[in-house]
Coordinates of C-alpha atoms in Angstrom, one line a residue:
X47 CA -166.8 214.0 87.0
X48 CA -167.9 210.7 85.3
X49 CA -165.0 208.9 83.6
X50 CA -162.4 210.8 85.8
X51 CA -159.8 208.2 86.9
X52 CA -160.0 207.3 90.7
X53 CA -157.3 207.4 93.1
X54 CA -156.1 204.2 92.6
X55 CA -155.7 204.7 88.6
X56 CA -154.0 208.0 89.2
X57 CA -151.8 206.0 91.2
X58 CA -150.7 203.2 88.6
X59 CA -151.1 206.1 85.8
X60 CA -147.0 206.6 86.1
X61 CA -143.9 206.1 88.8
X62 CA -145.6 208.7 91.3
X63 CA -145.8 205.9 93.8
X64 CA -141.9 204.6 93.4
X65 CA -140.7 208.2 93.4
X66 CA -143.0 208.8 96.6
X67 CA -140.7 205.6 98.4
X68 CA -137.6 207.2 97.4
X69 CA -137.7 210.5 98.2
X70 CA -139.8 209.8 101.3
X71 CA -136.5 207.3 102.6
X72 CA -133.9 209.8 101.6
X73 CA -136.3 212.7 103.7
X74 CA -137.1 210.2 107.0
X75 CA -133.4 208.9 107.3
X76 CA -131.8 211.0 108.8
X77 CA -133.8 211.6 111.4
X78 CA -134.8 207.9 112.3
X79 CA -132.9 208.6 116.1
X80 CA -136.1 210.6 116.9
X81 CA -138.3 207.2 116.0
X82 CA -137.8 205.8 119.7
X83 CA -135.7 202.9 117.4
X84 CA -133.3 200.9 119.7
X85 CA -130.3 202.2 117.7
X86 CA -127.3 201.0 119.5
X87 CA -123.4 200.8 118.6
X88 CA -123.8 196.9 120.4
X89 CA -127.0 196.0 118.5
X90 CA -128.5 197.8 115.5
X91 CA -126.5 201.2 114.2
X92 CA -127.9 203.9 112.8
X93 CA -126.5 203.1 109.6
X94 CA -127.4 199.6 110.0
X95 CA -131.6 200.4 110.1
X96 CA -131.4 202.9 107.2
X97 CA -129.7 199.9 105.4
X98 CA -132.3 197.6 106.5
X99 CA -135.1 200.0 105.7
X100 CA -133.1 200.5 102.5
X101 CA -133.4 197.3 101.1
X102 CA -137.1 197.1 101.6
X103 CA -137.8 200.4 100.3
X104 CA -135.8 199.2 96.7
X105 CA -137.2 195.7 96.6
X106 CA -141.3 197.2 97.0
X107 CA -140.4 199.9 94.3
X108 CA -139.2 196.8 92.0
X109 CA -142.1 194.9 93.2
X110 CA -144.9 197.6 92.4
X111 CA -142.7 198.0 88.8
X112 CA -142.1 194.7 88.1
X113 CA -146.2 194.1 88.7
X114 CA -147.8 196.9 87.6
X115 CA -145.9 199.1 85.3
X116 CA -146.1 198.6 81.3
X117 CA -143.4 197.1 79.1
X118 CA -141.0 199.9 79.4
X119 CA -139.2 200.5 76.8
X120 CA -135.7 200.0 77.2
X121 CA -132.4 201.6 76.2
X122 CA -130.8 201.1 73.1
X123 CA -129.1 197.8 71.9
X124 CA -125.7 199.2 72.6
X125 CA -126.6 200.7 76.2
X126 CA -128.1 197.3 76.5
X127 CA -125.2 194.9 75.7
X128 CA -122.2 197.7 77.5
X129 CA -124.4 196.9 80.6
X130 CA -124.3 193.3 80.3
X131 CA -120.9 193.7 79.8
X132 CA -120.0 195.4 83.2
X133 CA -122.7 192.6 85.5
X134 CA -121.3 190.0 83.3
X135 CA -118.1 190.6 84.1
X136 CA -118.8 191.3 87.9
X137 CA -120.6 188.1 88.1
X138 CA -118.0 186.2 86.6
X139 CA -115.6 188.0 89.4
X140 CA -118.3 187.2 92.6
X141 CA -118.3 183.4 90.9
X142 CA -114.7 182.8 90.2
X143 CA -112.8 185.3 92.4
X144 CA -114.4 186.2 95.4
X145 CA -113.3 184.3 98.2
X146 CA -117.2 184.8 100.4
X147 CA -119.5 184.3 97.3
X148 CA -122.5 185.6 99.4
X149 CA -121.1 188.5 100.1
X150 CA -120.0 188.9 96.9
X151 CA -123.5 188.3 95.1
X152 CA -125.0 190.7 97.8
X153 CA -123.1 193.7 96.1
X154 CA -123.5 192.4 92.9
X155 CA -127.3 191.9 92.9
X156 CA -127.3 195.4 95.0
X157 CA -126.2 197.2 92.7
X158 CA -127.9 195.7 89.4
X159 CA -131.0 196.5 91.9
X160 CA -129.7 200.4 92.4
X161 CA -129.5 200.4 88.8
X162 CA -132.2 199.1 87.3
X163 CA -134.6 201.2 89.9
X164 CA -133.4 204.4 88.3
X165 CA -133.6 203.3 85.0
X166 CA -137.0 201.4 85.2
X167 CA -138.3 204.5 87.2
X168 CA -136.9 206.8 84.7
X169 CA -138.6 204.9 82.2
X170 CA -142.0 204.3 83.4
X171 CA -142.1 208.2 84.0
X172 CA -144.1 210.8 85.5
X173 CA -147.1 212.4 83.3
X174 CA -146.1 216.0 85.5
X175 CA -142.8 216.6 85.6
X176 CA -143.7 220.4 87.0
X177 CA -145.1 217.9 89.7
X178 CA -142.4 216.3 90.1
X179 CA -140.1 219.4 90.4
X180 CA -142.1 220.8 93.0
X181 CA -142.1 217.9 95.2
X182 CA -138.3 217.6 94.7
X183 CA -137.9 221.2 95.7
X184 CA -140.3 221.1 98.9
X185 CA -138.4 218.6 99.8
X186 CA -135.1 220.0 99.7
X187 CA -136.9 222.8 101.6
X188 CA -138.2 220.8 104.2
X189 CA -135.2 218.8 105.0
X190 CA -133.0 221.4 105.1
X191 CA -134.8 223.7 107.2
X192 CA -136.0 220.7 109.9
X193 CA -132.7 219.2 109.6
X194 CA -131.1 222.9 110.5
X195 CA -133.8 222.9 113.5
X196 CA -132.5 220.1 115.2
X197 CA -129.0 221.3 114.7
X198 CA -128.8 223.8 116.5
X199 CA -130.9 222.1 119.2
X200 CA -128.3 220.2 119.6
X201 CA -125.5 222.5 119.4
X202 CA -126.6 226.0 120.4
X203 CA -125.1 225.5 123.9
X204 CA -121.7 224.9 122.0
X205 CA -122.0 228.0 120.3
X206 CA -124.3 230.7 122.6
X207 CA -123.4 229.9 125.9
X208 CA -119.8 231.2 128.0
X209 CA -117.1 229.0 127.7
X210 CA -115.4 226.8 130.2
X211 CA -112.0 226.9 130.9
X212 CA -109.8 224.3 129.7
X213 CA -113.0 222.7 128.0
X214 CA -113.5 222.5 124.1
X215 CA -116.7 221.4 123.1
X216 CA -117.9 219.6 120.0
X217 CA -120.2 220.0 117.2
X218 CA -122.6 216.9 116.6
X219 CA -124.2 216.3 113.5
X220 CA -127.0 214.0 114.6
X221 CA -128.8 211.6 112.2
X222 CA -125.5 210.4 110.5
X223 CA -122.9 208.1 111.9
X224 CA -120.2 209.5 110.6
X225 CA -119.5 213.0 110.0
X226 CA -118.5 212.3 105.8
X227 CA -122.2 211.0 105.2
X228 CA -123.8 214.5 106.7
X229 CA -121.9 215.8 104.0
X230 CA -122.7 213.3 101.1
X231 CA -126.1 214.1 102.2
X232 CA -126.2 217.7 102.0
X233 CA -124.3 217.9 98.7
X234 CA -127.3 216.9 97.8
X235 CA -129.6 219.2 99.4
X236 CA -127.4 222.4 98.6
X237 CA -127.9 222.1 94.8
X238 CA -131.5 222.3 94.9
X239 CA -132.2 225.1 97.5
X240 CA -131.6 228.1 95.6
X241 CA -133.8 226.9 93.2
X242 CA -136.6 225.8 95.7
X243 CA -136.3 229.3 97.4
X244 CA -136.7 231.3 94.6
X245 CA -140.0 229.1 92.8
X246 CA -142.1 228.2 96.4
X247 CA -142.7 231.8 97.8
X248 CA -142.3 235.1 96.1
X249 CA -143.0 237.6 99.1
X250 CA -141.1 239.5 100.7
X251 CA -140.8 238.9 104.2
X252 CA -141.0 234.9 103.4
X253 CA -137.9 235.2 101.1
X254 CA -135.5 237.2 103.1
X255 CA -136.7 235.0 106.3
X256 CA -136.0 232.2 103.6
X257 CA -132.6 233.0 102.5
X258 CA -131.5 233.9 106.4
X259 CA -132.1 229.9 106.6
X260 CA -131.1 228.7 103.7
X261 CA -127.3 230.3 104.0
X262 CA -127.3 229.0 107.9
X263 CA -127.9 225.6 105.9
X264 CA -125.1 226.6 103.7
X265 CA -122.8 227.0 106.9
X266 CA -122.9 223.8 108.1
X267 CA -120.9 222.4 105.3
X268 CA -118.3 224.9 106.5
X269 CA -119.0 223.7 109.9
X270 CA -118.7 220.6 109.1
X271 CA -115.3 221.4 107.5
X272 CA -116.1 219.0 104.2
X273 CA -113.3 218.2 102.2
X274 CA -114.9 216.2 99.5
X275 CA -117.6 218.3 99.4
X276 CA -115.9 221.5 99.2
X277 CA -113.7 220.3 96.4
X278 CA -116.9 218.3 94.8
X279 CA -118.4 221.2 94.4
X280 CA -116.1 223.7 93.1
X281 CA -114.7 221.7 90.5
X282 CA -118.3 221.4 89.2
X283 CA -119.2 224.4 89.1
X284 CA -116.0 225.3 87.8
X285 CA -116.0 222.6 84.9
X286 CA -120.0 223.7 84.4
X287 CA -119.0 227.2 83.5
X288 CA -116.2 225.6 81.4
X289 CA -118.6 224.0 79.4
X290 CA -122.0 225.5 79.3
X291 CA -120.9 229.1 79.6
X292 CA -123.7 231.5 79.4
X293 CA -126.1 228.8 80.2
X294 CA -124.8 228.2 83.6
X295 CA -124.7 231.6 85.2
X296 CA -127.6 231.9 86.4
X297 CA -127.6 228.6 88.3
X298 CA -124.0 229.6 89.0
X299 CA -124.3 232.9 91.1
X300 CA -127.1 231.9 92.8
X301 CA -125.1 229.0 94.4
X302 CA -122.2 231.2 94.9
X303 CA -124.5 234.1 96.5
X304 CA -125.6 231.4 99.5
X305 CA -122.0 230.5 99.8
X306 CA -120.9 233.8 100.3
X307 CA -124.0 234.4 103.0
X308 CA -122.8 231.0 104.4
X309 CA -119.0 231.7 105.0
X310 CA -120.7 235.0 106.6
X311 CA -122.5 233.2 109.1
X312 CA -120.2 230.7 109.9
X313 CA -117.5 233.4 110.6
X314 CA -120.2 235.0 112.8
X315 CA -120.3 232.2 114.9
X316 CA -116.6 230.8 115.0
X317 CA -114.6 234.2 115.3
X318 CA -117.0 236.8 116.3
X319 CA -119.2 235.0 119.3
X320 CA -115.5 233.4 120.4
X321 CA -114.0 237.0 120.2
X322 CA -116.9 238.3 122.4
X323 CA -117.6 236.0 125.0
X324 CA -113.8 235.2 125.6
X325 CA -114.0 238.4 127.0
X326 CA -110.1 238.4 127.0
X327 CA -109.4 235.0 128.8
X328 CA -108.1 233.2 126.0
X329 CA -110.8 230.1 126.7
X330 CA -112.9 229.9 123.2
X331 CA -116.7 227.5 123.3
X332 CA -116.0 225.6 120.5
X333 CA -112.9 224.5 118.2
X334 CA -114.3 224.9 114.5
X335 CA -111.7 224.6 111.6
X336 CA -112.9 225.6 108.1
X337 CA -110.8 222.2 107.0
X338 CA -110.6 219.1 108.9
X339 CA -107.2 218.1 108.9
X340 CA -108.2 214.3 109.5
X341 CA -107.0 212.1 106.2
X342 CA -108.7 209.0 106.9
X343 CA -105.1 207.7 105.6
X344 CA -106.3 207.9 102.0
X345 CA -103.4 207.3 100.4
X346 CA -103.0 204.3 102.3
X347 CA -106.0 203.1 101.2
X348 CA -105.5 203.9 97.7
X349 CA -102.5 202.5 97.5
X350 CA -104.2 199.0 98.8
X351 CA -106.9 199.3 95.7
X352 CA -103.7 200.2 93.2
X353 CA -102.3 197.1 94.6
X354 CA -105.4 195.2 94.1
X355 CA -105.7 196.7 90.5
X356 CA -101.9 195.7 89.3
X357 CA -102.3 191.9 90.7
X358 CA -105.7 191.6 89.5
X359 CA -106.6 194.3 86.4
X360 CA -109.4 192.1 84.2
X361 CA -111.6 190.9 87.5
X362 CA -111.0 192.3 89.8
X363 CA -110.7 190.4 93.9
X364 CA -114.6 190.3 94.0
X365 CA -117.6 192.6 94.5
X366 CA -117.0 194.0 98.1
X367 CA -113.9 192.5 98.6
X368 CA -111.9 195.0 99.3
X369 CA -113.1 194.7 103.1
X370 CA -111.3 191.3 102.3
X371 CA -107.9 192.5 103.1
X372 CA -108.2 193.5 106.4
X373 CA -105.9 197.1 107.2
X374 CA -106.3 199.1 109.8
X375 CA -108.5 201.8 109.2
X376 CA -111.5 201.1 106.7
X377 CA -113.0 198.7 104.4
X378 CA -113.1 200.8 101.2
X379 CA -110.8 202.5 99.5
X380 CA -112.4 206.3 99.6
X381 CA -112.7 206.3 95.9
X382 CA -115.3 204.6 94.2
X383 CA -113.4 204.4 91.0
X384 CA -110.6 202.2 92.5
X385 CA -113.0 200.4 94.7
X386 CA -114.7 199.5 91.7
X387 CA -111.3 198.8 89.5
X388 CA -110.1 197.0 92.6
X389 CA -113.2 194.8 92.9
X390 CA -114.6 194.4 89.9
X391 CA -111.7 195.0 87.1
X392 CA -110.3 197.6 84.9
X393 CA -112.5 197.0 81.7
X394 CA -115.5 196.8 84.0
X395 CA -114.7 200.5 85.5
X396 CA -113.9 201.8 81.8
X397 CA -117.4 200.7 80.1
X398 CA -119.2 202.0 83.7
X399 CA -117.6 205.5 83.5
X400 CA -118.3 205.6 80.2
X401 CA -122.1 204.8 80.3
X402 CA -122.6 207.1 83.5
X403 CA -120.2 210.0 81.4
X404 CA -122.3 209.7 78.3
X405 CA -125.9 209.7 79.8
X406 CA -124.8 213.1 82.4
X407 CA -123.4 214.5 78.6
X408 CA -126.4 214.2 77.1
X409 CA -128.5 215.5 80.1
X410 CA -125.9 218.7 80.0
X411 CA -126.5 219.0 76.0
X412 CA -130.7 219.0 76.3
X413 CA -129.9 221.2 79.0
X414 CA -128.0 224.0 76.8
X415 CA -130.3 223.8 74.0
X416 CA -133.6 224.2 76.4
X417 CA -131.9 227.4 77.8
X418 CA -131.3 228.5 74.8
X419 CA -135.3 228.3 73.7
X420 CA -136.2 230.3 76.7
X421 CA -137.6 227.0 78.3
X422 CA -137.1 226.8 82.6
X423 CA -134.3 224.8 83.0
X424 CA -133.4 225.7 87.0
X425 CA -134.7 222.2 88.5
X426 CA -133.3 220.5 86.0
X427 CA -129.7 221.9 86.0
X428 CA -129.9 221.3 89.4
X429 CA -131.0 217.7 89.3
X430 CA -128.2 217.1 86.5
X431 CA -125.8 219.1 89.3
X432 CA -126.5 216.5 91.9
X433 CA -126.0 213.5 89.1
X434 CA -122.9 215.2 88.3
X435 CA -121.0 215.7 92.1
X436 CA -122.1 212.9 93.3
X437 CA -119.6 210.7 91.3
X438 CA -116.9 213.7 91.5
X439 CA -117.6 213.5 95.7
X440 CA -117.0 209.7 95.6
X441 CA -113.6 210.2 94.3
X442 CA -112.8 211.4 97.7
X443 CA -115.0 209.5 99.9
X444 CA -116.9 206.2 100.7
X445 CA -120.1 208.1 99.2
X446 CA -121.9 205.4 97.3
X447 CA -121.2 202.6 100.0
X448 CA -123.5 204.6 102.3
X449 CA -127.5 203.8 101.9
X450 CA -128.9 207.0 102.1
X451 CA -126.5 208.2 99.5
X452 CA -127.1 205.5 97.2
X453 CA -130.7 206.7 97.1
X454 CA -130.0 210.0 96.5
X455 CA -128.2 208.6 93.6
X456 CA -131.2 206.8 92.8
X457 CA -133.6 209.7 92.8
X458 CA -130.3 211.4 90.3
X459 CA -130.8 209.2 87.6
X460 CA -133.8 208.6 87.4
X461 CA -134.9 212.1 86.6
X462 CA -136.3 212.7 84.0
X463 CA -134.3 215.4 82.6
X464 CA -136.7 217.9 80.7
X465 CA -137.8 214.8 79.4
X466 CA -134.6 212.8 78.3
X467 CA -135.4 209.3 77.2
X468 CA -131.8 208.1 76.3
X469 CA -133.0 206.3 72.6
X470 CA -135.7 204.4 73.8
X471 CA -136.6 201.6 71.4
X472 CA -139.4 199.0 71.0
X473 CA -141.2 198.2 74.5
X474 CA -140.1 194.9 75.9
X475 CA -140.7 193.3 79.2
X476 CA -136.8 192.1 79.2
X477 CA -136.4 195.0 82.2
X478 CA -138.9 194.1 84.5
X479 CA -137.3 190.6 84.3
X480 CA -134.2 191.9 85.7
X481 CA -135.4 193.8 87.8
X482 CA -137.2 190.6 89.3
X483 CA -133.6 188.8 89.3
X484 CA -132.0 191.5 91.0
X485 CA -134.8 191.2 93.7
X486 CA -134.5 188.0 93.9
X487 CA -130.8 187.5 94.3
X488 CA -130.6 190.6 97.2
X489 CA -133.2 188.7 99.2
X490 CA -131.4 185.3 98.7
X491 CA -128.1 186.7 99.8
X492 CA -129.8 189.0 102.9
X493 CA -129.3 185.9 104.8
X494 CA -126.4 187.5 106.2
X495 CA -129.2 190.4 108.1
X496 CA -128.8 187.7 110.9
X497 CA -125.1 188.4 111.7
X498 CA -125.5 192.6 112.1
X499 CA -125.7 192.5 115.6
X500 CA -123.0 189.8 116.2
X501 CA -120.4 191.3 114.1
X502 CA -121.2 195.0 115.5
X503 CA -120.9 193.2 119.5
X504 CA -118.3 191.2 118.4
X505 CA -116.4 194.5 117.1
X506 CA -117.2 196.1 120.5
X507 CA -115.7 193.1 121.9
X508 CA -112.1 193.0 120.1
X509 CA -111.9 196.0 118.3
X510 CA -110.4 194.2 115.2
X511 CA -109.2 194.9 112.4
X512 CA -109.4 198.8 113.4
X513 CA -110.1 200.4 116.2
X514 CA -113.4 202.2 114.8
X515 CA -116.1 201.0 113.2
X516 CA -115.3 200.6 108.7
X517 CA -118.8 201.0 107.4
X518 CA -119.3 199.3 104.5
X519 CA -122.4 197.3 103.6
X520 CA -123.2 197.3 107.0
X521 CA -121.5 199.5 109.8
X522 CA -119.4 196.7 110.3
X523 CA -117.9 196.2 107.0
X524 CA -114.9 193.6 107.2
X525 CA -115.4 190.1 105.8
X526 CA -113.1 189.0 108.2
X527 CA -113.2 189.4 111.8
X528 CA -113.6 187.6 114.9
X529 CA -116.9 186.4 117.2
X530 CA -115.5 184.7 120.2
X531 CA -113.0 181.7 120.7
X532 CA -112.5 179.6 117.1
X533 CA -115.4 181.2 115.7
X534 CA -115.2 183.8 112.9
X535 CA -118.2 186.3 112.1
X536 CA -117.7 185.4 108.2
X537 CA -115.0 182.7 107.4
X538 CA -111.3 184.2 107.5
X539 CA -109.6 184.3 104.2
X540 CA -106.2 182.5 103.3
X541 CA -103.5 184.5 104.2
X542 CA -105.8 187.6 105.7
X543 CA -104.0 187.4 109.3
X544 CA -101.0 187.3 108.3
X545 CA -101.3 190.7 107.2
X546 CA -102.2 192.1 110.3
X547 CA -99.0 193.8 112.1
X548 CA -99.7 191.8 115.5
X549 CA -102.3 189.4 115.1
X550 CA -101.5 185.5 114.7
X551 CA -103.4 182.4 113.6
X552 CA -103.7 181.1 117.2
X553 CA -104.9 184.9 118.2
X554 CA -108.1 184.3 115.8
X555 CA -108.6 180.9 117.0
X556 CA -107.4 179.4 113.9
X557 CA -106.1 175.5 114.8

């Protein structure tokens, strides 16, 4: 048709291409060990490439905003300045705290990069959002139902075939490198397959065959035996109801329905196939707990941030410096919240919770008064779900420290919630300007990319400060640590080794 816009236009029309990047990293993570990459706990980890591929999938998205989106508008003045606020204050704590200032400016600029992608996608919008919802719940679809594929294509021996006396086999969750990001992931997932199931295909025999899969999805978080997600997601839907009452039901009991068909299955397969093919002998195939009774020695760790927080409440020790002060089991605290406090101060924390509180608010308020209109809120809620448990999740775990999670967080609030524009004002090209400085200041400080597969040989090597890997920015997350006689991965910190039960100056080749 003449004067119809060509592909390209359609393209630059809205944030179509940005939200293509994100959700097409969050779907192709995960399953990056089936690329042929040379993933290796010696070399390059799993988490290590999605990090890598990460970073280049945020900077492009900045790049094709920062070039070729319109002056967005931005958020109100006092949005605006309560921002400033919490990156003023965290670069004042990278500049005058932190001991490594490159590391510290890395999680600094990271972040303000995390953020201002979600807002600046948010903001440049999509002209569909049916379109968008769609593509959001295909995905969820998709994922799930591969990801459940190559499951049990892994594990179907553990659970189908006769056991082995005196042999307990093990359930693998491929894709992830650690068992707590499977299920930061699929918190994810879970809130938006109901949903997707019930809008993509209406027949019969396609929705029964459909809800068979999506509970066996369901019971791998059982599987899995997920604290934080467990809790995450019972307190809110529990503290949804609370609030939104007759609003929420709907999206309510048709979560609760696949958790009910999910507790089914999984007690199919870890009491019932045990039962039968004991046959009497005692020997079971698998050992499957409903709980994991592992504490990653959390209240350890918490009490290290709390002790961080008391000696250093208004800045904090420095934007990911909590892996500063080596201990022996990981380099963040399992609670973003004190991580945060910890690392970048109290007042910091209080005007971040805040902002993040008032804009999920607001999305919950459009929410109950578009329900209440008769207007199809189900992708939405669900959406404003995944916003909401992912900050409740990371009050248990290392949630937001792990890439794939942080886009997922990304894609969260950036939605465009029934379309929510959180008092835009005049349009000004004062975003798109940091964005470009957030860009700039990640790629200055990914200087330390060179080091990944030093520090993770150097770990295999000496097994120091733990005797695991402590993700954090990379899979080797300590700023301190050794690489070989006299000569430290990142430079050691005053006083670090002395805090080491067993380890001494000459030990880490100090003179």
């Amino acid at each position: 048709m003449p004067g119809s816009p060509s592909k390209m236009q359609k393209l630059l029309l809205d944030g179509r291409v940005c939200w293509g990047l994100l959700l097409g990293y969050a779907l192709a993570s995960p399953f990056l060990p089936l690329t042929g990459l040379p993933i290796s706990w010696s070399g390059i980890t799993l988490m290590d490439w999605q990090r890598i591929i990460e970073a280049g999938v945020l900077l492009f998205s900045m790049g094709w905003i920062f070039v070729l989106a319109p002056p967005l508008r931005r958020t109100s003045n006092f949005d605006f300045y309560a921002w400033t606020c919490v990156f003023g204050l965290g670069l004042i704590s990278a500049l005058a705290v932190a001991h490594h200032v490159q590391f510290a400016l890395l999680e600094w600029s990271w972040f303000l990069l995390l953020v201002v992608t979600a807002v600046s996608t948010r903001k440049w919008g999509i002209r569909s959002q049916a379109s968008l919802d769609n593509v959001l719940l295909h995905y969820a679809l998709f994922a799930a139902l591969t990801y459940l594929w190559w499951f049990w294509r892994i594990n179907s021996s553990v659970y189908f075939e006769p056991p082995i006396p005196g042999l307990i086999r093990t359930v693998q969750f491929p894709g992830f490198s650690n068992i707590r990001f499977f299920s930061d992931y699929q918190s994810f997932i879970l809130l938006l397959l109901p949903t997707a199931l019930e809008r993509l295909d209406s027949r019969p025999i396609a929705r029964q065959t459909g809800t068979l899969l999506v509970s066996a999805y369901f019971a791998l978080a059982l599987l899995a035996g997920s604290r934080s997600l467990i809790v995450a997601h019972a307190v809110l839907h529990a503290s949804l109801w609370l609030m939104l009452g007759r609003h929420y039901q709907k999206f309510l009991f048709s979560q609760l329905k696949f958790w009910v068909y999910g507790f089914v299955i999984f007690a199919i397969l870890t009491m019932v196939i045990p039962l039968l093919m004991s046959q009497g002998t005692g020997d079971t195939p698998v050992s499957s707990k409903l709980i994991r009774t592992d504490s990653s020695q959390r209240t350890l760790l918490m009490g290290i941030a709390w002790d961080m927080i008391r000696n250093h409440p208004l800045l904090g020790v420095g934007p990911m410096h909590y892996a500063d002060q080596a201990n022996q089991n990981a380099a963040h605290p399992h609670n973003l919240f004190m991580q945060f406090a910890a690392e970048w101060g109290v007042p910091a924390t209080i005007l971040l919770s805040w902002l993040v509180g008032r804009d999920l608010l607001k999305r919950l308020n459009v929410l109950r008064h578009a329900d209440s209109q008769g207007i199809p809120v189900d992708t939405s809620m669900a959406m404003t779900c995944a916003a909401i448990v992912l900050p409740i999740q990371a009050m248990f775990a290392g949630t937001l420290n792990y890439p794939v999670s942080q886009v997922l967080a990304v894609i969260c609030f950036a939605y465009p919630v029934m379309g929510l524009t959180n008092g835009d004002e005049e349009k000004t090209e004062g975003l798109n300007l940091v964005g470009l400085t957030a860009m700039l200041l990640v790629i200055m400080n990914l200087t330390t990319l060179q080091s990944i597969r030093d520090r993770n040989l150097c770990f295999i090597q000496t097994h120091w400060p733990t005797n695991h890997f402590a993700p954090r920015f990379w899979q080797q997350g300590w700023l301190v640590g050794e690489c070989g006689p006299g000569r430290p991965t990142v430079e050691i910190s005053p006083g670090v080794l002395q805090q080491i039960p067993g380890r001494s100056p000459v030990q880490a080749g100090e003179p």
